[in-house]
Tab-separated table of C-alpha atoms in Angstrom:
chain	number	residue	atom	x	y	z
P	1	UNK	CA	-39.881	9.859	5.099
P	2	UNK	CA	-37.385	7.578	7.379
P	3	UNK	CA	-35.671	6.544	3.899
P	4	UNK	CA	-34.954	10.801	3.189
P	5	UNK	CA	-34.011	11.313	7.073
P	6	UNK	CA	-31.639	8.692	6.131
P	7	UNK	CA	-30.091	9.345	3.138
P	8	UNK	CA	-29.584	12.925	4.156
P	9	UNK	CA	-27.834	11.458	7.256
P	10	UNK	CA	-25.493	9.580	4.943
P	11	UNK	CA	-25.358	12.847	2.729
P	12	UNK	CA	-23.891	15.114	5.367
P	13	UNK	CA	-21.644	12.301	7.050
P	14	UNK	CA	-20.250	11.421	3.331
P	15	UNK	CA	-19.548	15.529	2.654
P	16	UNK	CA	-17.434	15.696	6.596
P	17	UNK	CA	-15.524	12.429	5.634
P	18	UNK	CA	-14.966	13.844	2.029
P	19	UNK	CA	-14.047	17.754	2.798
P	20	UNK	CA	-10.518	17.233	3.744
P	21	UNK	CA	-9.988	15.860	0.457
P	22	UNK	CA	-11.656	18.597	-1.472
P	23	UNK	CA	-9.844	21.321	1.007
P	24	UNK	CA	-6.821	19.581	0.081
P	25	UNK	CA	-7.626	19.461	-3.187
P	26	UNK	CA	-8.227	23.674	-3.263
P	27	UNK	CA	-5.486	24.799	-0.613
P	28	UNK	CA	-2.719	23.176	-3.563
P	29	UNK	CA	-4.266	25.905	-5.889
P	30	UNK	CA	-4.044	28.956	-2.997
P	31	UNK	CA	-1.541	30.892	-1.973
P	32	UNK	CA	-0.241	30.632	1.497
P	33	UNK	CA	-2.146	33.696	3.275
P	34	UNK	CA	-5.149	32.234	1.845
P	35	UNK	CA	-4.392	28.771	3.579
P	36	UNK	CA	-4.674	29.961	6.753
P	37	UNK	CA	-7.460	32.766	6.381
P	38	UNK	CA	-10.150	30.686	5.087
P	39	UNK	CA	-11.650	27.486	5.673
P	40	UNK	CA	-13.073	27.043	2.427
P	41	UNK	CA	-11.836	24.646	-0.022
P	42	UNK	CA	-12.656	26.734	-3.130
P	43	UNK	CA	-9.594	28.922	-3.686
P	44	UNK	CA	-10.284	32.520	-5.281
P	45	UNK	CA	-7.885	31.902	-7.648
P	46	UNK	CA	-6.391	28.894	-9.619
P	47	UNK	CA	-2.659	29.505	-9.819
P	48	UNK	CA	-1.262	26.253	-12.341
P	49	UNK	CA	2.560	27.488	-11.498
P	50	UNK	CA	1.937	25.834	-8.295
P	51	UNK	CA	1.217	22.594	-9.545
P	52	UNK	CA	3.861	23.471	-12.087
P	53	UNK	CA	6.691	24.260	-9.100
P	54	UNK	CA	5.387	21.186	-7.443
P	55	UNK	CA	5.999	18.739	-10.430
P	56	UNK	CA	9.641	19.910	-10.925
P	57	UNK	CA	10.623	19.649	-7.254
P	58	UNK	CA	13.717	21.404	-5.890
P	59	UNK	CA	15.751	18.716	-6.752
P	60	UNK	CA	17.183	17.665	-10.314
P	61	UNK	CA	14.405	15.751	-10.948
P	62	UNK	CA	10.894	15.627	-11.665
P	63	UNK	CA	7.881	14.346	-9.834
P	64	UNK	CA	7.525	11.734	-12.965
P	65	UNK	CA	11.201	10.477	-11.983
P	66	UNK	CA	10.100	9.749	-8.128
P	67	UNK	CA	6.919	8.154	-9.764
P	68	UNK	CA	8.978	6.033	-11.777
P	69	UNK	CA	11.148	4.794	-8.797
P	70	UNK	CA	7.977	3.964	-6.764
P	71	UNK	CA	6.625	1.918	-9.162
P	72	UNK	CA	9.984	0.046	-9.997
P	73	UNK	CA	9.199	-0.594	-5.980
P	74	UNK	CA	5.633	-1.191	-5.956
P	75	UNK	CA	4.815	-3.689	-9.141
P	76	UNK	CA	7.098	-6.268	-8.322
P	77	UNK	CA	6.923	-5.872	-4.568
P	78	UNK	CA	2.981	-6.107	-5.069
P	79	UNK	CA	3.203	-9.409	-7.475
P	80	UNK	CA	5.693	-11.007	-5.305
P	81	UNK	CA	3.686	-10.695	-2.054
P	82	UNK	CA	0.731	-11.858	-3.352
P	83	UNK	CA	2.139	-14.542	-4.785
P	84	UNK	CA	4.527	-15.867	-1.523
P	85	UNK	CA	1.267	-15.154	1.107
P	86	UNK	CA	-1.071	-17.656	-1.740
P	87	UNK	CA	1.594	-20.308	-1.918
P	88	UNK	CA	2.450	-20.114	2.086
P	89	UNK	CA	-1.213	-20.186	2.875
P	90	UNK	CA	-1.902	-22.970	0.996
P	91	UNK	CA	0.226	-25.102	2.048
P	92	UNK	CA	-0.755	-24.337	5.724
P	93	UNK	CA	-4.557	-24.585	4.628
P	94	UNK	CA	-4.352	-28.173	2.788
P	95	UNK	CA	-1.144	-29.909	3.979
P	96	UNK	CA	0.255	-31.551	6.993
P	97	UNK	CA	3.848	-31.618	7.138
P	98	UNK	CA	5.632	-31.792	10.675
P	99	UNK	CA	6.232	-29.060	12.823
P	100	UNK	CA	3.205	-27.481	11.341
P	101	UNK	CA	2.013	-26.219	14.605
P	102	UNK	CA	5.433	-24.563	15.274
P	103	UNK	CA	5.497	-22.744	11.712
P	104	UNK	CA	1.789	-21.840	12.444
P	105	UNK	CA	2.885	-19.928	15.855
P	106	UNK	CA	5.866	-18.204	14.357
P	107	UNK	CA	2.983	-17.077	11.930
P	108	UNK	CA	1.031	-15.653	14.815
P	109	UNK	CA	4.530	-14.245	16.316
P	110	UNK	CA	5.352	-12.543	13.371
P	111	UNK	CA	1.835	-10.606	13.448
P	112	UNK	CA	2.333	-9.200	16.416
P	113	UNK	CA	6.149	-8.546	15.919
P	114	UNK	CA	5.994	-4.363	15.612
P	115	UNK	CA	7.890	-3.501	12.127
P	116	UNK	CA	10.422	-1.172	14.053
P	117	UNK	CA	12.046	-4.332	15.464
P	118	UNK	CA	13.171	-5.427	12.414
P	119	UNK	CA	14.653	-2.568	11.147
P	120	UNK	CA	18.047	-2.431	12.400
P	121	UNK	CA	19.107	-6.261	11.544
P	122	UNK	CA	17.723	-6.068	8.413
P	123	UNK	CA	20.075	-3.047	7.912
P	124	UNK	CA	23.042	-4.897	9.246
P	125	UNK	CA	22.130	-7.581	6.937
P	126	UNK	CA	21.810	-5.921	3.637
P	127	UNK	CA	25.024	-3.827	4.396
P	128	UNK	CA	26.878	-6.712	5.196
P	129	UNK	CA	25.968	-8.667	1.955
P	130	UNK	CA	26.275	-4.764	-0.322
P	131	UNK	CA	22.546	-4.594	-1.124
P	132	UNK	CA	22.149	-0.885	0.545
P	133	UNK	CA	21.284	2.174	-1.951
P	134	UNK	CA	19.421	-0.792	-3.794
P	135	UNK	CA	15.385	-1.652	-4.372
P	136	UNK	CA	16.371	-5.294	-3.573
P	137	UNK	CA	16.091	-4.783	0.593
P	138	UNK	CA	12.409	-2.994	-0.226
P	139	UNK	CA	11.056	-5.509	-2.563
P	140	UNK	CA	12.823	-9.103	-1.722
P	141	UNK	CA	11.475	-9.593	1.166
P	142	UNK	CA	8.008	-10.032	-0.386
P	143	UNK	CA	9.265	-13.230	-2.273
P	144	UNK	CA	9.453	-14.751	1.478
P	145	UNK	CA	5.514	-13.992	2.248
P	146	UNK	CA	6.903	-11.238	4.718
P	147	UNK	CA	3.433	-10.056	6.012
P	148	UNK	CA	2.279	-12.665	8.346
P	149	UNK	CA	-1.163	-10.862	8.542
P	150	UNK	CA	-1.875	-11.531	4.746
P	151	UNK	CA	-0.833	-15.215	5.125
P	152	UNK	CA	-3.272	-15.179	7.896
P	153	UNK	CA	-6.050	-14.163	6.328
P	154	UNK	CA	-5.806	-15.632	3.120
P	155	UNK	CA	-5.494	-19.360	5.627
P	156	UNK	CA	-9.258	-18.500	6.808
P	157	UNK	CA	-10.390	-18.144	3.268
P	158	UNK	CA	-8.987	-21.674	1.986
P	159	UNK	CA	-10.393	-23.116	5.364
P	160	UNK	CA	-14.212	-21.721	4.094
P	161	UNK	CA	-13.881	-23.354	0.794
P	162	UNK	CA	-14.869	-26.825	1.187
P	163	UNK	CA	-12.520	-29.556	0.211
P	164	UNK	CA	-14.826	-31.490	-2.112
P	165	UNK	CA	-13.463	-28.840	-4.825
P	166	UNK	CA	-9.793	-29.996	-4.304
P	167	UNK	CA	-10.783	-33.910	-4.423
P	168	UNK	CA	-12.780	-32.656	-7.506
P	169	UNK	CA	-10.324	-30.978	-9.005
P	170	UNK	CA	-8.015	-34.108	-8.879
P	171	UNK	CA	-10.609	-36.702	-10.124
P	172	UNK	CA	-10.379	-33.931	-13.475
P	173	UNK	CA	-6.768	-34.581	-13.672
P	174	UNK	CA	-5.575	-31.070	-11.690
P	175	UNK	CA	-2.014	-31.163	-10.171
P	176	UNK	CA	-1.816	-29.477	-6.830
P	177	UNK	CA	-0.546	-25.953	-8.568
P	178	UNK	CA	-3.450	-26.633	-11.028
P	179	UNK	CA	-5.904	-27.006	-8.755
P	180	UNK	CA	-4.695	-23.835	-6.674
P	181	UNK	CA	-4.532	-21.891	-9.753
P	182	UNK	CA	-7.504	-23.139	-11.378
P	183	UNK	CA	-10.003	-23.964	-9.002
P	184	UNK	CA	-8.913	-22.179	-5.589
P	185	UNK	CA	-7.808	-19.126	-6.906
P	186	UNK	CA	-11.085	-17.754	-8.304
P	187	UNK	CA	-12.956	-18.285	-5.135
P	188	UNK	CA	-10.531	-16.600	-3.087
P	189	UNK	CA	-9.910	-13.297	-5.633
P	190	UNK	CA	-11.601	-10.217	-3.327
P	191	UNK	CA	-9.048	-11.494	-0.500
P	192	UNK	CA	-5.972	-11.638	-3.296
P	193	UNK	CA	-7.383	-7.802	-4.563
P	194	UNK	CA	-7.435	-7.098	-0.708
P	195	UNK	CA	-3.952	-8.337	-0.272
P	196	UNK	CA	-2.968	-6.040	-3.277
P	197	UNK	CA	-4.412	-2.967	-3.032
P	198	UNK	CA	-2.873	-3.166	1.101
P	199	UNK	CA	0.418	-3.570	-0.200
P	200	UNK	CA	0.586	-0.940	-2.693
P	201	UNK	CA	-0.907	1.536	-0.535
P	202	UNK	CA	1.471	0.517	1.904
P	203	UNK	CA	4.586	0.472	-0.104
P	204	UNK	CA	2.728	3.907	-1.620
P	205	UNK	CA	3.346	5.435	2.136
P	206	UNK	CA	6.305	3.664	3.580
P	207	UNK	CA	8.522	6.365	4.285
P	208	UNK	CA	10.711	4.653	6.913
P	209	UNK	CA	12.150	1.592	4.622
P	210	UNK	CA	13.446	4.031	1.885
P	211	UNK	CA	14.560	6.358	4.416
P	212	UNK	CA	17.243	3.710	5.568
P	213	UNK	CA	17.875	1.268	2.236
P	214	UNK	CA	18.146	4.034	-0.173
P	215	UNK	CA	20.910	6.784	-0.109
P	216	UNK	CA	20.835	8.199	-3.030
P	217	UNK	CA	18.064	11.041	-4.417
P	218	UNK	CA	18.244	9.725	-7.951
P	219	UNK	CA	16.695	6.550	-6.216
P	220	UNK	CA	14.165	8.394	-4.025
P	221	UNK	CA	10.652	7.193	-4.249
P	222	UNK	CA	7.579	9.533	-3.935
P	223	UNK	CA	7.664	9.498	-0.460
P	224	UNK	CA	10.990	10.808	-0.104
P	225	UNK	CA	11.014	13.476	-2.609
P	226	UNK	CA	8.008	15.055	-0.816
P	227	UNK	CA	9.885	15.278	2.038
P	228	UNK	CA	12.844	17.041	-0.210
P	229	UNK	CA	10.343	19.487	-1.216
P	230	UNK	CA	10.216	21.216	3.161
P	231	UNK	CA	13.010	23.305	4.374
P	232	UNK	CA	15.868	21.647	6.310
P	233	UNK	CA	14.332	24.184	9.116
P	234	UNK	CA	10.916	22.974	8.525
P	235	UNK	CA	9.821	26.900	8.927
P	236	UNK	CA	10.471	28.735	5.260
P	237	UNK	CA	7.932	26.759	2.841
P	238	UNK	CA	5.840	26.832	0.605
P	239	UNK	CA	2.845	25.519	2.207
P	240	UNK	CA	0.987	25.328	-1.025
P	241	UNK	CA	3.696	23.810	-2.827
P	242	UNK	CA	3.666	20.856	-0.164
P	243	UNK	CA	0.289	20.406	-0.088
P	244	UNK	CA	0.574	20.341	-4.008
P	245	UNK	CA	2.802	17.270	-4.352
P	246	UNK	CA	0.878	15.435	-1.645
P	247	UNK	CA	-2.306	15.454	-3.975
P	248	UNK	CA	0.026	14.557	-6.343
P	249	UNK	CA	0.953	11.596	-4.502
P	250	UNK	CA	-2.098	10.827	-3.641
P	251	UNK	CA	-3.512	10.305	-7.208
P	252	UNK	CA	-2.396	6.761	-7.659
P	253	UNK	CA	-3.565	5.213	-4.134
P	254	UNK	CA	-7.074	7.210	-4.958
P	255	UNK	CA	-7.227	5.849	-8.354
P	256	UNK	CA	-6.174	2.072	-7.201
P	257	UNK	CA	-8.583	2.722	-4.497
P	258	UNK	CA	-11.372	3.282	-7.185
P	259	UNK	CA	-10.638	0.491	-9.318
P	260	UNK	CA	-10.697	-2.255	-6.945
P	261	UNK	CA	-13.234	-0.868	-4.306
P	262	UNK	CA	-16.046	-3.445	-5.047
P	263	UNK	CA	-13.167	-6.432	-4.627
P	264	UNK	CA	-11.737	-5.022	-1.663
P	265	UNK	CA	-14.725	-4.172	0.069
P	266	UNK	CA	-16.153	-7.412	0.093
P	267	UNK	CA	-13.138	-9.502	0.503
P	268	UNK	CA	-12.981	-7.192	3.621
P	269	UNK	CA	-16.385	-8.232	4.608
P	270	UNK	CA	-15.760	-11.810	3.662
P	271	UNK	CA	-12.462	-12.347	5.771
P	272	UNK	CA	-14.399	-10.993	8.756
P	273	UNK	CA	-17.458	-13.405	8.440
P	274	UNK	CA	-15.335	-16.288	7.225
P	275	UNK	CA	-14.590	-18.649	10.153
């Protein structure tokens, strides 16, 4: 009986936690008196032009093009930060070199640094060297290990894997790249999912970056072209459109979600019980 009472708990909390999706979900097939005179998610009717409207956007191109642009964003921004934040925390993790303690508080200092700080010299920057209406100011910065809180996290992970695998790893003949790739690597993979999945979501919903590297709408990412899609007077819409491309947008962050839920989960739970 206690195991029913609690699985019907878990029941009705799932279904509150889950209905804005499915209302979401139904509102992008319902017109817009409909929106706002029912709660329900289930529309009466299941209008496709809506989706159809949606896709082609009110700008020259198609949802497919802004898709394309994210993910000329997203891959390589995604490799290259996963990459940078394994090689910078390894080094902290297993070497001494000096001024380690120095590095290790600019670390800390550029956790706690808020985003918006950064903004305008990195604007000044990229102007100044041409780079603006370019992907290179949205994805370079990865190849430097920009997120400090990444770096941070992946440092506790090396620190719980003992060290008897690196001095075994060398007594087989392993370099120090070898015995990071080879050896390291596979113990640490839920926190380098983690560190994946958290970018790509991120970069998925960054709206402020594009808004100020990129210029033109040809280069727009997903984010942006939603955006295009609401009335410069934010009043005459098409709610139902709107909500329409935001599903839209949403299907690749759900579907990443899905995939790697059992790695990011527990390298979740491992990086808070790691000491």
């Amino acid at each position: 009986m206690k195991k029913i009472s609690v699985y019907l708990l878990m029941t009705i909390i799932a279904a509150i936690m889950l209905y804005p999706l499915l209302w979401l979900l139904g509102a992008s097939f319902k017109s817009n008196s409909e929106i706002f005179s029912s709660v329900w998610f289930i529309p009466k009717s299941i209008d496709l032009r809506i989706w159809k409207n949606a896709w082609e956007t009110v700008t020259p191109y198609t949802m497919g093009h802004y898709f394309l642009n994210t993910f000329i964003i997203i891959i390589p921004k995604t490799f290259f930060s996963v990459i940078s934040s394994v090689l910078v925390a390894y080094g902290f993790s297993r070497f001494d070199f000096p001024l380690k303690r120095f590095f290790s508080a600019l670390l800390v200092t550029g956790m706690l640094m808020p985003a918006i700080v950064k903004i305008m010299p990195l604007y000044l920057l990229w102007r100044n060297i041409g780079f603006l209406d370019t992907y290179i100011p949205l994805v370079f910065p990865s190849v430097l290990a920009e997120e400090s809180m990444f770096v941070f996290i992946l440092i506790r992970f090396f620190n719980s894997i003992p060290r008897e695998f690196d001095e075994a790893a060398r007594i087989d003949g392993c370099g120090t790249l070898a015995t990071l790739f080879r050896v390291l690597l596979p113990c640490i993979k839920p926190a380098v999912v983690s560190i994946a999945v958290f970018t790509f979501l991120w970069t998925m919903n960054d709206f402020l970056n594009p808004l100020i590297f990129i210029q033109s709408v040809e280069k727009y990412p997903l984010s942006l072209s939603i955006r295009l899609s609401v009335d410069s007077t934010g009043q005459n819409y098409e709610q139902c459109k709107i909500i329409a491309v935001s599903v839209i947008g949403l299907i690749p962050s759900v579907a990443v979600f899905a995939l790697a839920q059992k790695k990011f989960v527990s390298g979740i739970t491992a990086g808070g019980l790691s000491g």
